[in-house]
Amino acid sequence: MVTDLPQSPEQPVPAAKTSRWKSFWRSDIVWSYRRSPVTVVASIVAFLLIFMAVFAPLLAPYNPFNPATLNLMDGFTPPNSNSMGGRYFALGTDSQGRDVLSTIMYGSRVSLFVGAMATLFAMVMGVGLGLVAGYVGGLWDAVIMRVADVQLSFPAILIALLIFGVARGIIPPNQQEGAAIWVLIIAIGLANWAQFARTVRGATMVERQKDYVAAARILGVNPFIILLRHVLPNVVGPVLVIGTIGLALAIIEEATLSYLGVGVPPTQPSLGTLIRIGQQFLFSGEWWILLFPAITLVLLALSVNLLGDWLRDALNPKLR
């Protein structure tokens, strides 16, 4: 007599993880990203440039700012060739024998750090003032928006130059080089907060008229808590878009200030400083000293800007 053997219960399929991954893969933002080849290429370029900048001490062939590793006999070595000392330089060297590829990696670190910190500073300041202006209104709204209107009537680079010059006049000469990067961050941040403030103010004025804000007021919730827990999460979308595009603008502004000689110190050169140095040798035949840092700056700013444009369209269904 044949008896049926007891069968082990089937193992449950982890449907939660599968459904969560499928939901993420089929979400509107991911679908918009996959359907945009330009955005995919821009994200890859931005990731590679940021990765090389962050890990420059590990990836750079040489340390261009260590005098012990420099040899003046290696100066003006053309790209893809060996120097007189037998060392190979993929992108050539500058007048001091520094490897151009290594200087680009280290210079990108400075440009990205200044741009990211300046954008973060402008975002925090602009979002805070925009929330106050849109929620409180009255005199606070009038003063903050009039200051923003006056500032927006001038180019950001001129405001950054003015703030940088005033700060350099206040800081003692023996401390200027050490504080130059932070002064540059504050100058660029103060020149770009108005865009965040205007956007957040408009969104806050819409949100404060909704029922959930009125209910929180009736329950006696502190206005500061209402702004942080209820209003801020609903206005963060436009802030992320402006912040992404503002990062590209901040990198360009830092490069412009460094090119004019009022940016980061020569001991910590950024992409703008490298471009200013390369411009001196453009007409003498050493074109690579200017060309490769300039291409890096263009690719970095353009890729970040394209990502910001895609994020704006992805978060706004009306623009799809």
Short mmCIF file of C-alpha atoms in Angstrom, two decimals:
data_model
loop_
_atom_site.label_atom_id
_atom_site.label_comp_id
_atom_site.label_asym_id
_atom_site.label_seq_id
_atom_site.Cartn_x
_atom_site.Cartn_y
_atom_site.Cartn_z
CA MET A 1 0.00 0.00 0.00
CA VAL A 2 1.41 3.32 -1.05
CA THR A 3 0.96 6.19 1.33
CA ASP A 4 1.40 9.77 0.47
CA LEU A 5 4.46 11.22 2.04
CA PRO A 6 3.93 14.43 3.99
CA GLN A 7 4.95 17.39 1.90
CA SER A 8 6.82 20.25 3.38
CA PRO A 9 5.02 23.56 3.20
CA GLU A 10 6.13 25.77 0.38
CA GLN A 11 8.49 28.52 1.31
CA PRO A 12 6.85 31.91 0.98
CA VAL A 13 8.26 34.08 -1.75
CA PRO A 14 9.62 37.38 -0.44
CA ALA A 15 7.04 39.33 -2.33
CA ALA A 16 7.53 42.45 -0.24
CA LYS A 17 11.06 43.01 -1.49
CA THR A 18 10.12 42.13 -5.07
CA SER A 19 7.09 44.41 -5.09
CA ARG A 20 9.06 47.20 -3.47
CA TRP A 21 11.78 46.95 -6.12
CA LYS A 22 9.20 46.78 -8.92
CA SER A 23 7.39 49.78 -7.52
CA PHE A 24 10.63 51.72 -7.40
CA TRP A 25 11.61 50.63 -10.90
CA ARG A 26 8.22 51.59 -12.29
CA SER A 27 7.95 54.88 -10.43
CA ASP A 28 7.52 58.08 -12.39
CA ILE A 29 10.96 59.47 -11.53
CA VAL A 30 12.83 56.28 -12.49
CA TRP A 31 10.75 55.93 -15.65
CA SER A 32 11.54 59.53 -16.57
CA TYR A 33 15.23 58.89 -15.91
CA ARG A 34 15.31 55.73 -18.05
CA ARG A 35 13.52 57.47 -20.92
CA SER A 36 16.05 60.31 -21.09
CA PRO A 37 19.39 59.27 -22.65
CA VAL A 38 20.79 62.76 -22.08
CA THR A 39 20.10 62.50 -18.36
CA VAL A 40 21.71 59.05 -18.16
CA VAL A 41 24.87 60.28 -19.89
CA ALA A 42 24.94 63.43 -17.74
CA SER A 43 24.62 61.39 -14.54
CA ILE A 44 27.45 59.07 -15.61
CA VAL A 45 29.73 62.01 -16.45
CA ALA A 46 28.89 63.79 -13.18
CA PHE A 47 29.45 60.61 -11.17
CA LEU A 48 32.84 59.95 -12.76
CA LEU A 49 34.05 63.53 -12.23
CA ILE A 50 32.82 63.64 -8.64
CA PHE A 51 34.28 60.20 -7.92
CA MET A 52 37.70 61.22 -9.26
CA ALA A 53 37.59 64.45 -7.28
CA VAL A 54 36.58 62.84 -3.99
CA PHE A 55 39.15 60.07 -4.26
CA ALA A 56 41.87 62.18 -5.85
CA PRO A 57 44.52 61.26 -3.22
CA LEU A 58 44.02 57.59 -4.14
CA LEU A 59 43.47 57.89 -7.90
CA ALA A 60 45.80 60.72 -8.92
CA PRO A 61 49.06 59.48 -10.49
CA TYR A 62 51.06 62.12 -8.63
CA ASN A 63 50.62 64.63 -5.84
CA PRO A 64 50.98 67.92 -7.73
CA PHE A 65 51.22 70.02 -4.56
CA ASN A 66 54.07 68.12 -2.93
CA PRO A 67 57.30 69.97 -3.77
CA ALA A 68 59.32 66.81 -3.14
CA THR A 69 57.69 65.08 -6.12
CA LEU A 70 58.11 67.96 -8.58
CA ASN A 71 60.88 68.27 -11.13
CA LEU A 72 61.26 71.42 -13.19
CA MET A 73 62.84 69.33 -15.93
CA ASP A 74 59.41 67.75 -16.46
CA GLY A 75 57.85 71.12 -17.27
CA PHE A 76 55.83 71.60 -20.48
CA THR A 77 55.74 67.89 -21.26
CA PRO A 78 53.12 67.32 -24.02
CA PRO A 79 50.19 64.98 -23.42
CA ASN A 80 50.65 61.22 -23.86
CA SER A 81 54.43 61.37 -23.66
CA ASN A 82 57.31 60.76 -21.31
CA SER A 83 59.29 63.56 -19.68
CA MET A 84 63.04 63.89 -19.66
CA GLY A 85 63.03 62.09 -16.32
CA GLY A 86 61.23 59.10 -17.86
CA ARG A 87 57.86 59.64 -16.17
CA TYR A 88 54.67 59.29 -18.20
CA PHE A 89 52.06 62.06 -18.22
CA ALA A 90 48.73 61.32 -19.91
CA LEU A 91 47.60 64.98 -20.10
CA GLY A 92 51.04 66.60 -19.98
CA THR A 93 52.53 68.92 -17.39
CA ASP A 94 52.50 72.64 -16.65
CA SER A 95 55.40 75.06 -16.27
CA GLN A 96 56.37 73.67 -12.87
CA GLY A 97 56.33 70.03 -13.95
CA ARG A 98 53.00 69.25 -12.27
CA ASP A 99 50.89 66.52 -13.83
CA VAL A 100 47.84 68.17 -15.43
CA LEU A 101 45.61 65.14 -14.76
CA SER A 102 46.49 65.18 -11.08
CA THR A 103 45.99 68.94 -10.80
CA ILE A 104 42.56 68.58 -12.41
CA MET A 105 41.56 65.92 -9.87
CA TYR A 106 42.73 67.99 -6.92
CA GLY A 107 41.35 71.21 -8.41
CA SER A 108 37.95 69.60 -8.93
CA ARG A 109 37.87 68.74 -5.21
CA VAL A 110 38.20 72.41 -4.32
CA SER A 111 35.63 73.53 -6.90
CA LEU A 112 33.10 70.91 -5.81
CA PHE A 113 33.64 71.61 -2.12
CA VAL A 114 33.21 75.37 -2.53
CA GLY A 115 30.22 74.96 -4.84
CA ALA A 116 28.46 72.41 -2.62
CA MET A 117 29.04 74.30 0.62
CA ALA A 118 28.03 77.63 -0.93
CA THR A 119 24.84 76.07 -2.33
CA LEU A 120 24.04 74.47 1.03
CA PHE A 121 24.60 77.79 2.81
CA ALA A 122 22.39 79.64 0.32
CA MET A 123 19.74 76.91 0.58
CA VAL A 124 19.57 77.00 4.38
CA MET A 125 19.48 80.78 4.49
CA GLY A 126 17.01 81.17 1.62
CA VAL A 127 14.65 78.43 2.82
CA GLY A 128 14.61 79.83 6.35
CA LEU A 129 13.88 83.38 5.24
CA GLY A 130 11.35 82.19 2.67
CA LEU A 131 9.42 80.21 5.28
CA VAL A 132 9.32 83.20 7.62
CA ALA A 133 8.27 85.60 4.86
CA GLY A 134 5.55 83.32 3.51
CA TYR A 135 4.12 82.15 6.83
CA VAL A 136 4.41 85.25 9.02
CA GLY A 137 3.89 87.87 6.31
CA GLY A 138 3.50 91.52 7.18
CA LEU A 139 6.62 93.54 7.87
CA TRP A 140 8.88 90.49 7.80
CA ASP A 141 7.66 89.57 4.34
CA ALA A 142 8.09 93.11 3.03
CA VAL A 143 11.63 93.55 4.35
CA ILE A 144 12.91 90.13 3.25
CA MET A 145 11.41 90.36 -0.23
CA ARG A 146 12.59 93.90 -0.85
CA VAL A 147 16.13 92.89 0.05
CA ALA A 148 15.80 89.89 -2.26
CA ASP A 149 14.49 92.08 -5.09
CA VAL A 150 17.38 94.52 -4.74
CA GLN A 151 19.90 91.69 -4.71
CA LEU A 152 18.37 89.97 -7.74
CA SER A 153 18.71 93.18 -9.72
CA PHE A 154 22.50 92.78 -9.68
CA PRO A 155 24.56 89.93 -11.17
CA ALA A 156 25.49 87.35 -8.55
CA ILE A 157 29.17 87.52 -9.46
CA LEU A 158 29.29 91.25 -8.65
CA ILE A 159 27.67 90.69 -5.27
CA ALA A 160 30.11 87.87 -4.54
CA LEU A 161 33.03 90.14 -5.51
CA LEU A 162 31.72 92.87 -3.20
CA ILE A 163 31.24 90.51 -0.25
CA PHE A 164 34.61 88.86 -0.85
CA GLY A 165 36.36 92.24 -0.99
CA VAL A 166 34.73 93.46 2.22
CA ALA A 167 35.62 90.24 4.03
CA ARG A 168 39.21 90.38 2.86
CA GLY A 169 39.42 93.93 4.21
CA ILE A 170 38.18 92.83 7.64
CA ILE A 171 40.28 89.68 8.05
CA PRO A 172 43.91 90.26 9.15
CA PRO A 173 46.48 89.70 6.35
CA ASN A 174 48.16 86.79 8.13
CA GLN A 175 44.82 84.90 8.26
CA GLN A 176 43.50 85.66 4.79
CA GLU A 177 45.01 82.67 3.02
CA GLY A 178 43.66 80.19 5.54
CA ALA A 179 40.18 81.73 5.51
CA ALA A 180 40.00 82.36 1.76
CA ILE A 181 37.94 79.26 0.96
CA TRP A 182 35.37 79.93 3.70
CA VAL A 183 35.13 83.57 2.70
CA LEU A 184 34.51 82.45 -0.86
CA ILE A 185 31.79 80.04 0.30
CA ILE A 186 30.02 82.75 2.29
CA ALA A 187 30.33 85.26 -0.57
CA ILE A 188 28.81 82.90 -3.14
CA GLY A 189 26.15 81.72 -0.69
CA LEU A 190 25.06 85.26 0.19
CA ALA A 191 24.87 86.06 -3.52
CA ASN A 192 22.42 83.22 -4.28
CA TRP A 193 20.02 82.92 -1.31
CA ALA A 194 17.34 85.17 -2.85
CA GLN A 195 16.22 82.58 -5.42
CA PHE A 196 15.54 80.02 -2.72
CA ALA A 197 13.70 82.60 -0.59
CA ARG A 198 11.37 83.73 -3.37
CA THR A 199 10.47 80.16 -4.37
CA VAL A 200 9.88 78.97 -0.81
CA ARG A 201 7.87 82.08 0.06
CA GLY A 202 5.43 81.47 -2.79
CA ALA A 203 5.01 77.79 -1.92
CA THR A 204 4.60 78.60 1.79
CA MET A 205 1.86 81.14 1.09
CA VAL A 206 -0.06 78.41 -0.74
CA GLU A 207 0.48 75.80 1.97
CA ARG A 208 -0.53 78.02 4.90
CA GLN A 209 -4.04 78.35 3.46
CA LYS A 210 -4.66 74.59 3.53
CA ASP A 211 -6.71 72.74 6.08
CA TYR A 212 -3.91 70.80 7.74
CA VAL A 213 -2.13 74.04 8.68
CA ALA A 214 -5.38 75.50 10.02
CA ALA A 215 -5.97 72.34 12.06
CA ALA A 216 -2.47 72.53 13.53
CA ARG A 217 -3.09 76.16 14.51
CA ILE A 218 -6.37 75.26 16.22
CA LEU A 219 -4.63 72.53 18.18
CA GLY A 220 -2.14 75.09 19.43
CA VAL A 221 0.92 73.67 17.70
CA ASN A 222 3.94 75.97 17.83
CA PRO A 223 4.39 77.88 14.54
CA PHE A 224 8.02 76.76 14.38
CA ILE A 225 6.90 73.12 14.55
CA ILE A 226 4.27 73.76 11.88
CA LEU A 227 6.92 75.16 9.55
CA LEU A 228 9.36 72.29 10.08
CA ARG A 229 7.01 69.30 10.21
CA HIS A 230 4.18 70.33 7.90
CA VAL A 231 5.10 73.17 5.56
CA LEU A 232 8.77 72.42 4.84
CA PRO A 233 8.25 68.83 3.52
CA ASN A 234 5.72 70.16 1.00
CA VAL A 235 8.03 72.85 -0.42
CA VAL A 236 11.22 70.78 -0.57
CA GLY A 237 10.65 69.68 -4.19
CA PRO A 238 11.34 73.05 -5.84
CA VAL A 239 14.21 73.60 -3.40
CA LEU A 240 15.97 70.46 -4.62
CA VAL A 241 15.61 71.58 -8.22
CA ILE A 242 16.98 75.05 -7.54
CA GLY A 243 19.75 73.56 -5.42
CA THR A 244 20.89 71.22 -8.19
CA ILE A 245 20.96 73.99 -10.78
CA GLY A 246 22.47 76.36 -8.21
CA LEU A 247 25.33 73.92 -7.65
CA ALA A 248 26.37 74.24 -11.28
CA LEU A 249 26.12 78.04 -11.07
CA ALA A 250 28.12 78.10 -7.83
CA ILE A 251 30.91 76.04 -9.44
CA ILE A 252 31.03 78.48 -12.36
CA GLU A 253 31.02 81.48 -10.01
CA GLU A 254 33.88 79.99 -8.00
CA ALA A 255 35.83 79.36 -11.20
CA THR A 256 35.17 82.92 -12.34
CA LEU A 257 36.35 84.43 -9.06
CA SER A 258 39.45 82.21 -9.05
CA TYR A 259 40.14 83.13 -12.68
CA LEU A 260 40.01 86.80 -11.70
CA GLY A 261 42.54 86.09 -8.94
CA VAL A 262 40.23 86.73 -5.97
CA GLY A 263 39.25 83.14 -5.23
CA VAL A 264 41.07 80.29 -3.54
CA PRO A 265 44.77 80.72 -2.66
CA PRO A 266 47.46 79.43 -5.06
CA THR A 267 48.38 76.69 -2.58
CA GLN A 268 44.90 75.14 -3.07
CA PRO A 269 44.09 75.89 -6.74
CA SER A 270 40.67 75.12 -8.17
CA LEU A 271 39.64 74.64 -11.78
CA GLY A 272 39.36 78.39 -12.21
CA THR A 273 42.91 78.91 -10.97
CA LEU A 274 44.20 76.21 -13.33
CA ILE A 275 42.42 77.90 -16.23
CA ARG A 276 43.96 81.25 -15.31
CA ILE A 277 47.41 79.66 -15.17
CA GLY A 278 46.91 77.86 -18.48
CA GLN A 279 45.72 81.01 -20.22
CA GLN A 280 49.20 82.47 -19.79
CA PHE A 281 50.70 79.72 -21.97
CA LEU A 282 47.94 79.40 -24.56
CA PHE A 283 49.70 81.37 -27.28
CA SER A 284 53.13 79.91 -26.58
CA GLY A 285 52.15 76.43 -27.75
CA GLU A 286 51.34 74.73 -24.41
CA TRP A 287 47.62 74.50 -25.17
CA TRP A 288 46.96 71.47 -22.95
CA ILE A 289 47.53 73.44 -19.74
CA LEU A 290 44.36 75.44 -20.46
CA LEU A 291 42.31 73.01 -22.55
CA PHE A 292 41.90 70.06 -20.18
CA PRO A 293 40.90 72.05 -17.04
CA ALA A 294 38.47 74.07 -19.16
CA ILE A 295 36.89 70.90 -20.61
CA THR A 296 36.58 69.45 -17.11
CA LEU A 297 34.83 72.59 -15.84
CA VAL A 298 32.43 72.60 -18.80
CA LEU A 299 31.58 68.90 -18.41
CA LEU A 300 31.07 69.22 -14.65
CA ALA A 301 28.84 72.29 -14.83
CA LEU A 302 26.90 71.03 -17.86
CA SER A 303 26.22 67.57 -16.43
CA VAL A 304 25.00 68.96 -13.10
CA ASN A 305 22.85 71.52 -14.91
CA LEU A 306 21.28 68.83 -17.11
CA LEU A 307 20.50 66.75 -14.03
CA GLY A 308 18.83 69.79 -12.49
CA ASP A 309 16.71 70.32 -15.60
CA TRP A 310 15.64 66.66 -15.58
CA LEU A 311 14.80 66.81 -11.87
CA ARG A 312 12.64 69.88 -12.47
CA ASP A 313 10.67 68.08 -15.18
CA ALA A 314 10.43 64.83 -13.20
CA LEU A 315 9.02 66.50 -10.07
CA ASN A 316 6.51 68.60 -12.01
CA PRO A 317 3.98 66.48 -13.92
CA LYS A 318 2.90 69.53 -15.98
CA LEU A 319 6.37 69.73 -17.58
CA ARG A 320 6.59 66.07 -18.65
#
